[in-house]
Coordinates of N, CA and C and ligand atoms in Angstrom, one line a residue:
X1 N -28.2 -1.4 -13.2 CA -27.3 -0.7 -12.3 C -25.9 -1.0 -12.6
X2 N -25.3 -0.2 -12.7 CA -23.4 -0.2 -13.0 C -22.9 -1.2 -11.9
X3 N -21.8 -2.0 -12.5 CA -21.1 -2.6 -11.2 C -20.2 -2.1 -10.6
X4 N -20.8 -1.4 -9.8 CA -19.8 -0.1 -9.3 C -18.1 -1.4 -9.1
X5 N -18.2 -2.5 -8.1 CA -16.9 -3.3 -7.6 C -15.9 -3.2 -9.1
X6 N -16.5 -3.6 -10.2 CA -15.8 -3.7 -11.3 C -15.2 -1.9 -11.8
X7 N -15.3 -1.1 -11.6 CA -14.7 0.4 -11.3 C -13.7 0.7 -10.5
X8 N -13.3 -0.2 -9.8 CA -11.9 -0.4 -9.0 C -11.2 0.7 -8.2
X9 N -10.4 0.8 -7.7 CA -9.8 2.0 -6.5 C -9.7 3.2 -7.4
X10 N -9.3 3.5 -8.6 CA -9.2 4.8 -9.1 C -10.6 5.1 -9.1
X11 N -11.8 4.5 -9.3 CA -13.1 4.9 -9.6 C -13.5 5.0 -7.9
X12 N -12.9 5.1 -7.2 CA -13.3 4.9 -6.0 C -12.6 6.3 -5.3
X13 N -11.4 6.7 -5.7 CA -10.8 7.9 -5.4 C -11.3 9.3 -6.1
X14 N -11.8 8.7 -7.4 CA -12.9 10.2 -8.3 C -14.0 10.7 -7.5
X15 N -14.8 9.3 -7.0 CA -16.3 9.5 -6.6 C -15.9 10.8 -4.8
X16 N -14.3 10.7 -4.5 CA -14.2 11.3 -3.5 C -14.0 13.1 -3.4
X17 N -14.0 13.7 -5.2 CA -13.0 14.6 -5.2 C -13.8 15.5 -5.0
X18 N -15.1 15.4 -4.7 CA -15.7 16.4 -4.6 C -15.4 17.6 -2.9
X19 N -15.0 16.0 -2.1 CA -14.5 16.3 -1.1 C -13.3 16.7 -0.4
X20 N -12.4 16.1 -1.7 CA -11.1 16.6 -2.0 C -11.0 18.1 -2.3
X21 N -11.5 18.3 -3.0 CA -11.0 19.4 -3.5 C -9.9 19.9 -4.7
X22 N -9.4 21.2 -4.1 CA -8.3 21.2 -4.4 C -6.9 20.7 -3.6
X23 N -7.1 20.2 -2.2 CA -6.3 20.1 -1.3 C -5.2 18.5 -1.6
X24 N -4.3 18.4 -0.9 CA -3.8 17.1 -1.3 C -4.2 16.4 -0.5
X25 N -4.6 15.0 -0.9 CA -5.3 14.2 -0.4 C -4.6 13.0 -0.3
X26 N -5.2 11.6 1.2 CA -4.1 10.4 1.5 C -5.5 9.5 0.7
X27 N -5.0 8.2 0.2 CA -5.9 7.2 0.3 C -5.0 6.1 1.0
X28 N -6.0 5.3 2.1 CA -5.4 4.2 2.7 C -6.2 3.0 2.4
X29 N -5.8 1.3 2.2 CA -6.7 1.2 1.5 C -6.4 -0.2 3.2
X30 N -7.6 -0.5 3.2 CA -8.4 -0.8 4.5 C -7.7 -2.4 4.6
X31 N -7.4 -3.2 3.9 CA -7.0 -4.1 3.4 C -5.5 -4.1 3.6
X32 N -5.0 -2.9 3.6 CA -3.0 -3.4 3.9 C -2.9 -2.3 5.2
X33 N -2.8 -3.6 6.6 CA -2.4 -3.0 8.0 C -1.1 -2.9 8.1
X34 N -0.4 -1.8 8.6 CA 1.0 -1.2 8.6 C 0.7 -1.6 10.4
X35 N 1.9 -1.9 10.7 CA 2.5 -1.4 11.8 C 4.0 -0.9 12.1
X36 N 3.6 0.1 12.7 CA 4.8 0.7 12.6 C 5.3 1.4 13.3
X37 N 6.5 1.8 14.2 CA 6.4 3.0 14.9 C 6.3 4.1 14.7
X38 N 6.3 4.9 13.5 CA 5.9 6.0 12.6 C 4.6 5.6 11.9
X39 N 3.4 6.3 12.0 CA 2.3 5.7 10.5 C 2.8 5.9 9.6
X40 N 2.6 5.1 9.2 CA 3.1 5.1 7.3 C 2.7 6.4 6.6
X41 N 1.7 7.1 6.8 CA 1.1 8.1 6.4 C 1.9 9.1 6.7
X42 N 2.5 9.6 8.2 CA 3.6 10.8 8.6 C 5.0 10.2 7.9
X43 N 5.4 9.1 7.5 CA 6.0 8.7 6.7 C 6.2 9.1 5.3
X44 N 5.1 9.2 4.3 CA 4.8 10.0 3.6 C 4.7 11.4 3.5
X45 N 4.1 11.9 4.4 CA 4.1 13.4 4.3 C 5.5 14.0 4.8
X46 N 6.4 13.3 5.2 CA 7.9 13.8 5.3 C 7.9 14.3 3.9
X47 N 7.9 13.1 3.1 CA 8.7 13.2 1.9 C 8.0 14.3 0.8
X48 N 6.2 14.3 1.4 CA 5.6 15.1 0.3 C 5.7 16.6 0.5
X49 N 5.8 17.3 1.5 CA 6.6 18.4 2.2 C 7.9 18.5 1.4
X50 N 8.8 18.4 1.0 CA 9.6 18.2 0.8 C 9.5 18.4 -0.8
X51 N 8.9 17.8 -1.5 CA 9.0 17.1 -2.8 C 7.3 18.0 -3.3
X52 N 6.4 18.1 -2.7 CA 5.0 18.5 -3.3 C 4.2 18.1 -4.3
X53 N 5.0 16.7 -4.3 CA 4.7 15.6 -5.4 C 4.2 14.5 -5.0
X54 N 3.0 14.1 -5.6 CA 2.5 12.6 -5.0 C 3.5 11.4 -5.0
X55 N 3.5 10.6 -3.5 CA 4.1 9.7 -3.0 C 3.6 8.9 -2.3
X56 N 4.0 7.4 -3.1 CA 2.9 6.3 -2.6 C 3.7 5.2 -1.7
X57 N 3.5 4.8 -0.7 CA 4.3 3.9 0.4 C 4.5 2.8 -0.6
X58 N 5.8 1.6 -0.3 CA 6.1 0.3 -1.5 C 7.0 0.0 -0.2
X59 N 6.8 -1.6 -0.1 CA 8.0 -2.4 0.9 C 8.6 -3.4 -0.4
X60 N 9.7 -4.0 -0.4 CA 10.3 -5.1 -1.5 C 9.1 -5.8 -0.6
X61 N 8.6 -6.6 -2.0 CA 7.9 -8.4 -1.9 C 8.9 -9.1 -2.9
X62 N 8.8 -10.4 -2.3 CA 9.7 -11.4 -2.9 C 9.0 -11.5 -4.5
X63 N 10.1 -12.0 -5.5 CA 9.6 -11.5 -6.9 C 8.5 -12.9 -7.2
X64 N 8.3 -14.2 -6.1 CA 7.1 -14.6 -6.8 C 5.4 -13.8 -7.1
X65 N 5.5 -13.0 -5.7 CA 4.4 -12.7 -5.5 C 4.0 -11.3 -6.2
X66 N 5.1 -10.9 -7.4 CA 4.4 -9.3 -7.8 C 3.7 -9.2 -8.9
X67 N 2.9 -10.2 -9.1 CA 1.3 -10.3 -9.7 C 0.3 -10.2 -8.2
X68 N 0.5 -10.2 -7.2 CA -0.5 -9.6 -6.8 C -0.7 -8.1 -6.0
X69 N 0.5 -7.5 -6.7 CA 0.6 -6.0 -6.3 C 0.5 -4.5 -7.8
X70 N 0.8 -3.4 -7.2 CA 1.0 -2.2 -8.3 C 2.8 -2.7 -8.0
X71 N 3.8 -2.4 -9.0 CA 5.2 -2.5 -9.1 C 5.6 -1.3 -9.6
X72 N 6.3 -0.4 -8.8 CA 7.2 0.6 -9.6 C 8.4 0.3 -10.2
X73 N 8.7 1.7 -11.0 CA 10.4 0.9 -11.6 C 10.9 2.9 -10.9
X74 N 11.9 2.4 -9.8 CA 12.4 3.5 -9.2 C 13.3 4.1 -10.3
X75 N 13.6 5.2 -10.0 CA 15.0 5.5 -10.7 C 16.2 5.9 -9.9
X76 N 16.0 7.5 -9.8 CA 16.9 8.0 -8.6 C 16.6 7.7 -7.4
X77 N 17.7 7.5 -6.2 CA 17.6 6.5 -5.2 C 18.5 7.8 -3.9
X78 N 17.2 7.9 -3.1 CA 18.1 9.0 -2.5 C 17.6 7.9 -0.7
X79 N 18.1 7.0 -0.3 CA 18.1 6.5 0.6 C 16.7 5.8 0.2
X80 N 15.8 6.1 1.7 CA 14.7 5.1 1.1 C 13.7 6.0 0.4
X81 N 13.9 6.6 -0.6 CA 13.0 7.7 -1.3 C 13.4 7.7 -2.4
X82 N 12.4 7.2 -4.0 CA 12.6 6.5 -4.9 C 11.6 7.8 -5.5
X83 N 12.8 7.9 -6.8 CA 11.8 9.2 -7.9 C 11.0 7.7 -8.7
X84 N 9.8 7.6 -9.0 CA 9.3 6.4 -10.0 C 9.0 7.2 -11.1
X85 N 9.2 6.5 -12.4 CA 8.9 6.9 -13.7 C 7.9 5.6 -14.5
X86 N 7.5 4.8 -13.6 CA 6.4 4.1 -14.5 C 6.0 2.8 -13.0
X87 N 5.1 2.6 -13.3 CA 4.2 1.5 -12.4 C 3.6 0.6 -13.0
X88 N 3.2 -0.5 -12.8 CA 2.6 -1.5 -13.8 C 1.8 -2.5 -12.7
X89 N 0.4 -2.4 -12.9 CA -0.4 -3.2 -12.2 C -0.5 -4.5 -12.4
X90 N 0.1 -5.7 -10.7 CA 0.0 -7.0 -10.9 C 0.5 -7.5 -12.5
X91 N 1.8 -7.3 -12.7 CA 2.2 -7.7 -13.6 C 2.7 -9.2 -13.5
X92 N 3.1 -10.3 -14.6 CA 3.4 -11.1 -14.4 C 5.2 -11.4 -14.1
X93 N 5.7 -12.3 -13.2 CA 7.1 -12.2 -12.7 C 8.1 -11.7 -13.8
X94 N 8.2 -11.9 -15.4 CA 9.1 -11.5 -16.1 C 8.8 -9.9 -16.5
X95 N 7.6 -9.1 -16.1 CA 7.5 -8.1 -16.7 C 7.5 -7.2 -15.6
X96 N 7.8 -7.4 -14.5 CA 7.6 -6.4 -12.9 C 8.9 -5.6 -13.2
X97 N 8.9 -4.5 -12.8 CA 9.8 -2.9 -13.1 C 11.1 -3.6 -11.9
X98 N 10.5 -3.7 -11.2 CA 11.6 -4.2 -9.6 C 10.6 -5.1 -8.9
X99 N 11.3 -5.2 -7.5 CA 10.4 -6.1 -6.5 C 10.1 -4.7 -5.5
X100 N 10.0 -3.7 -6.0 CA 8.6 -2.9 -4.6 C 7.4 -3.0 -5.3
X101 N 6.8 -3.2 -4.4 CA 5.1 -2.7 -4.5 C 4.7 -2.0 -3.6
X102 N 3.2 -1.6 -3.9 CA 2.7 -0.3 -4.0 C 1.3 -1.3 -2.2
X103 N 1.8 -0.7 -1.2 CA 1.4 -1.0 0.0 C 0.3 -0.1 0.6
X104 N -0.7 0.0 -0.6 CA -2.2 0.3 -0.3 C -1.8 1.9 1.1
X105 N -0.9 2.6 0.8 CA -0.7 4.4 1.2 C -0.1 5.0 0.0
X106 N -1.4 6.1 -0.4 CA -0.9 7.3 -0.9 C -1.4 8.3 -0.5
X107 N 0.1 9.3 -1.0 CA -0.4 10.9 -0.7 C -0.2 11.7 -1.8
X108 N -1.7 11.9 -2.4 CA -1.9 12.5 -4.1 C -2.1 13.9 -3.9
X109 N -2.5 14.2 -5.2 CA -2.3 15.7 -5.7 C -3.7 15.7 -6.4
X110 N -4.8 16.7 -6.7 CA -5.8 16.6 -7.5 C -5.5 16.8 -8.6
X111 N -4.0 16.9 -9.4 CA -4.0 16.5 -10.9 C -4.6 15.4 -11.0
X112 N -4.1 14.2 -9.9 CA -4.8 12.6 -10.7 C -6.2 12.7 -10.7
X113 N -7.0 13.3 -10.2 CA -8.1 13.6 -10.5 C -8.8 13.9 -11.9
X114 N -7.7 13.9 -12.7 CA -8.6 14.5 -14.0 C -8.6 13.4 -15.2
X115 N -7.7 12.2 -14.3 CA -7.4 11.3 -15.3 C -8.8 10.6 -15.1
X116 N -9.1 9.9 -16.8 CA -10.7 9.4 -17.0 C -10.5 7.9 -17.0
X117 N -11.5 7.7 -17.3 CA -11.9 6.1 -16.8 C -11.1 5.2 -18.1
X118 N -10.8 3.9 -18.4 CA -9.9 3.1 -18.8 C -10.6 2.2 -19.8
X119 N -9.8 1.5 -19.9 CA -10.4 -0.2 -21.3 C -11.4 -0.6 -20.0
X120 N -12.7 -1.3 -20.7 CA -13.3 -2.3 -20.0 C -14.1 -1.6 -18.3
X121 N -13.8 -0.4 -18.5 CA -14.6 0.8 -18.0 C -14.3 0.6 -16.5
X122 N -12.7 0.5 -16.3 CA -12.4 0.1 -15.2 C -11.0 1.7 -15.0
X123 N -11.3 1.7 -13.7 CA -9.9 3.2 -13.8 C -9.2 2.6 -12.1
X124 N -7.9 2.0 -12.8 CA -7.2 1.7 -12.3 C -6.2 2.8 -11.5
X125 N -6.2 3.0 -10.1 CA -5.0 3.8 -9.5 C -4.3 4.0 -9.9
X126 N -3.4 2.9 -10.1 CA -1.7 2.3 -10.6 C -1.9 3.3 -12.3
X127 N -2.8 2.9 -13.0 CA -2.8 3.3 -14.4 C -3.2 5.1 -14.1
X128 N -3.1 5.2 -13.4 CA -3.7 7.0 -13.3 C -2.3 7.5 -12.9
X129 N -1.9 6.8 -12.2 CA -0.2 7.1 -11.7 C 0.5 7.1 -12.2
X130 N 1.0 6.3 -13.2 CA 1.3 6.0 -14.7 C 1.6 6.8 -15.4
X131 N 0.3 7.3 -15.8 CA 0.2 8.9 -16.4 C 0.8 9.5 -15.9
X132 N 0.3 10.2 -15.0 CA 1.5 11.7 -14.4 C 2.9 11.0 -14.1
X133 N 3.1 10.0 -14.3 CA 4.6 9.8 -13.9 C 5.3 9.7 -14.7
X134 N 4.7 9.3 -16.2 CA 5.2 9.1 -17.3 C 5.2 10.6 -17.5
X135 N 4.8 11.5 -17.4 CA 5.1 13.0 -17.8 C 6.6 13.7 -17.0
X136 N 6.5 13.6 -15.5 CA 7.5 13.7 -14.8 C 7.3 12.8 -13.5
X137 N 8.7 12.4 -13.0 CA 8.2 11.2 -11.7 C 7.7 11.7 -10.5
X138 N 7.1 11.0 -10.0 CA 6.8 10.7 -9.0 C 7.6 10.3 -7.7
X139 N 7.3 9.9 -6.6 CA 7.8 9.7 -5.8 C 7.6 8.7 -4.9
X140 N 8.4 7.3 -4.0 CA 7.9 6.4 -3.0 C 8.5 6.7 -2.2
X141 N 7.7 5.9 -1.1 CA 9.0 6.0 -0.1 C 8.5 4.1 0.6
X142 N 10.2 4.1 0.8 CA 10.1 2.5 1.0 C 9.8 2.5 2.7
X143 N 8.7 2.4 3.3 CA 8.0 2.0 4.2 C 8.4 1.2 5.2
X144 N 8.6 1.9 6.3 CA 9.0 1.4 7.9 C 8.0 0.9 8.6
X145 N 7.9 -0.7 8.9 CA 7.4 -1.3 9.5 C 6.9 -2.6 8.7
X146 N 6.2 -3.4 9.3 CA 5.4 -4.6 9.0 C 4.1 -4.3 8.6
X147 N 3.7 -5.0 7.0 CA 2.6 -4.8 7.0 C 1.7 -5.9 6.4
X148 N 0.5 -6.1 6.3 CA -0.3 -7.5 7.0 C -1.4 -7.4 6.1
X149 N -1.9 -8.3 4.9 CA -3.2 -8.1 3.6 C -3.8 -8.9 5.1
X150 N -4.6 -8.3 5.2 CA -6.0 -8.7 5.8 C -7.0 -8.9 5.3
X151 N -7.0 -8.6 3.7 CA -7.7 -9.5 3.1 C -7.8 -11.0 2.9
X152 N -6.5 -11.5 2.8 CA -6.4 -12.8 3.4 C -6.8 -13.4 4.6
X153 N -7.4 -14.4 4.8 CA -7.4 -15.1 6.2 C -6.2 -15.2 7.3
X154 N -5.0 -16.1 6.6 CA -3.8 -15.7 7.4 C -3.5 -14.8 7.8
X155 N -3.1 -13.9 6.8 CA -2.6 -12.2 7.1 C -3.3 -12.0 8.4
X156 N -4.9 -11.9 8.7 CA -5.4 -11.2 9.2 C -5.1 -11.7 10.7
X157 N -5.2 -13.4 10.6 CA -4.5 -13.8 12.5 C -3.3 -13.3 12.4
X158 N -2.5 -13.2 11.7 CA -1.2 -12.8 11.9 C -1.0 -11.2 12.4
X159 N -2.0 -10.7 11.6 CA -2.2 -8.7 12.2 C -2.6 -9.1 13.4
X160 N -3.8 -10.0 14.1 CA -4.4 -10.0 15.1 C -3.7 -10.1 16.5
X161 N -2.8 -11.1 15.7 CA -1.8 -12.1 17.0 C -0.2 -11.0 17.4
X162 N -0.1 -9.8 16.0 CA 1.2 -9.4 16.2 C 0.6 -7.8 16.7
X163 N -0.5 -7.3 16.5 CA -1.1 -6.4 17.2 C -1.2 -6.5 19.1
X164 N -1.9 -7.4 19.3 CA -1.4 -8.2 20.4 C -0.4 -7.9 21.2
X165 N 0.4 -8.5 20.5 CA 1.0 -9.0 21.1 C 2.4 -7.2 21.6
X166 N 2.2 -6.1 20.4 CA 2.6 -4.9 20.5 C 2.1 -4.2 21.8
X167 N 0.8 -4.6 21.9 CA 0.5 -3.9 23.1 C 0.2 -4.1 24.0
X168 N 1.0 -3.1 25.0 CA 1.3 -3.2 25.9 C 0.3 -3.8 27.2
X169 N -0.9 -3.3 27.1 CA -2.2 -3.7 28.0 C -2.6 -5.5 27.6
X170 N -2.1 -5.6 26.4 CA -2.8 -6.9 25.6 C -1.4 -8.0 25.6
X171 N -0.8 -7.8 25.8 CA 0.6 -8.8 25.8 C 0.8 -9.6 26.5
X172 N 0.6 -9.6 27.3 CA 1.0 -10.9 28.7 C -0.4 -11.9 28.2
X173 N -1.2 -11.3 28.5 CA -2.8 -12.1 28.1 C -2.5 -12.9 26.7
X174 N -1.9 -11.9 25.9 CA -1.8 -12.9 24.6 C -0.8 -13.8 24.5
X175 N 0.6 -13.7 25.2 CA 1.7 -14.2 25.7 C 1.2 -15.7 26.3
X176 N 0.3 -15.5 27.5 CA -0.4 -16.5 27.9 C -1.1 -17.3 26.9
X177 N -2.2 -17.3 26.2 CA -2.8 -17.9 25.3 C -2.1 -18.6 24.1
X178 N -1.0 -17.6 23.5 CA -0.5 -18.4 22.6 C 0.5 -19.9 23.0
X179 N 1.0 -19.0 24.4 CA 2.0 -20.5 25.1 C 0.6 -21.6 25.5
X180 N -0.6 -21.3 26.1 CA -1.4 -22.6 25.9 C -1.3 -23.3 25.0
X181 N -1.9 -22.5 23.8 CA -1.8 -23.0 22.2 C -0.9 -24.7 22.4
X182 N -0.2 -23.6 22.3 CA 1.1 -24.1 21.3 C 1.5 -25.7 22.4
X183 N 1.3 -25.4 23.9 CA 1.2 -26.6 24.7 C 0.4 -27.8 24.2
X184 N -0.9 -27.5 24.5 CA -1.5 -28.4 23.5 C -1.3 -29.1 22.3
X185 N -1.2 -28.1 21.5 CA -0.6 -28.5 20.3 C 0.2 -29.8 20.6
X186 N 1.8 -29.2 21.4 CA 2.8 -30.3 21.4 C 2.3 -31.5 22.5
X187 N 1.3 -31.7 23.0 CA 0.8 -32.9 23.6 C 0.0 -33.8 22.6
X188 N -0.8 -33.3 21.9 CA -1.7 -33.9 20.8 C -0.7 -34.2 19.7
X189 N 0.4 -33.8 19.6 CA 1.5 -34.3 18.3 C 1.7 -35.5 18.7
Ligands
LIG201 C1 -4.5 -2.8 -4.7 C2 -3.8 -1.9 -5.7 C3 -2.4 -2.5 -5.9 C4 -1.7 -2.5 -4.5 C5 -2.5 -3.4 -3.5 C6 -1.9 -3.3 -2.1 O1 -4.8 -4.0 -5.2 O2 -4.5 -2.0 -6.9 O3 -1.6 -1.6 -6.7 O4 -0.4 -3.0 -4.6 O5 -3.8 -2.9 -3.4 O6 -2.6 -4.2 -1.3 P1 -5.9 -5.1 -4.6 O7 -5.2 -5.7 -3.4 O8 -7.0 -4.2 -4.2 O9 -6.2 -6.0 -5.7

């Protein structure tokens, strides 16, 4: 049996196009929580309205950490809405385009659909985007709000405790708990 895991998100966005279609389609990827007062997603579709060109959400990360993102290299800079002409997956700190990365929201086109599978039989998002951008750019848009790898353990109390703490029904209750916490804590120090 194929390892499907080792097929990676572009191999994961093909297996969908049947349901795609011809229509334009979002991928969100379950692992990077936005909060925001706009979703990141109506955020996007401003820009793709506008442009009818695939655009993928990117916040700046600090330049240690852009080995573990997709990095665009923007060009034209029209506020927070970046034409990109090349992307480069988890690259290492001396070879990253800029410090945005690519914050698990896009809103594609079924051209990327036709792009095929890669070295080592892996089909990379970032590397399918690549493609059509290296023909003509693309589009980001630098992303309003806080957003939280939940793939990580930290990230995820930190989505848990700053979700919380947003809402409005859940706030005082969580207000309360964390001030226990943190009481404790400073008695046992
Ligand atoms: C995926 C994408 C990467 C993107 C990241 C955001 O990587 O391949 O381009 O920046 O999500 O979380 P993963 O985290 O699945 O390794």
């Amino acid at each position: 049996m194929a390892n499907i895991q080792s097929l990676r998100l572009g191999h994961a966005v093909l297996c969908a196009r049947h349901f795609t279609g011809n229509d334009p389609f979002a991928v969100l990827l379950g692992d990077d929580v936005m909060v925001s007062e706009r979703p990141a997603l109506s955020q996007l579709m401003e820009v793709f309205e506008d442009k009818q060109r695939e655009v993928i959400g990117v916040q700046q990360v600090d330049r240690l950490d852009v080995s573990k993102y997709g990095m665009i290299r923007p060009a034209r800079i029209d506020g927070l809405v970046f034409e990109v002409t090349d992307l480069v997956e988890k690259p290492a700190i001396h070879d990253a385009p800029s410090d945005l990365a690519v914050m698990g929201r896009y809103l594609l086109t079924p051209i990327l659909l036709g792009i095929e599978r890669g070295a080592g039989n892996e089909i990379q998002l970032t590397d399918a985007l690549k493609i059509i951008a290296h023909e003509s750019p693309i589009y980001a848009k630098q992303l309003d709000g806080i957003r939280f790898d939940v793939g990580d353990k930290l990230g995820s109390f930190k989505a848990t405790a700053a979700i919380g703490l947003i809402r409005h029904d859940m706030r005082p209750a969580m207000l309360a708990y964390m001030q226990s916490i943190l009481m404790r804590e400073a008695k046992q120090a």
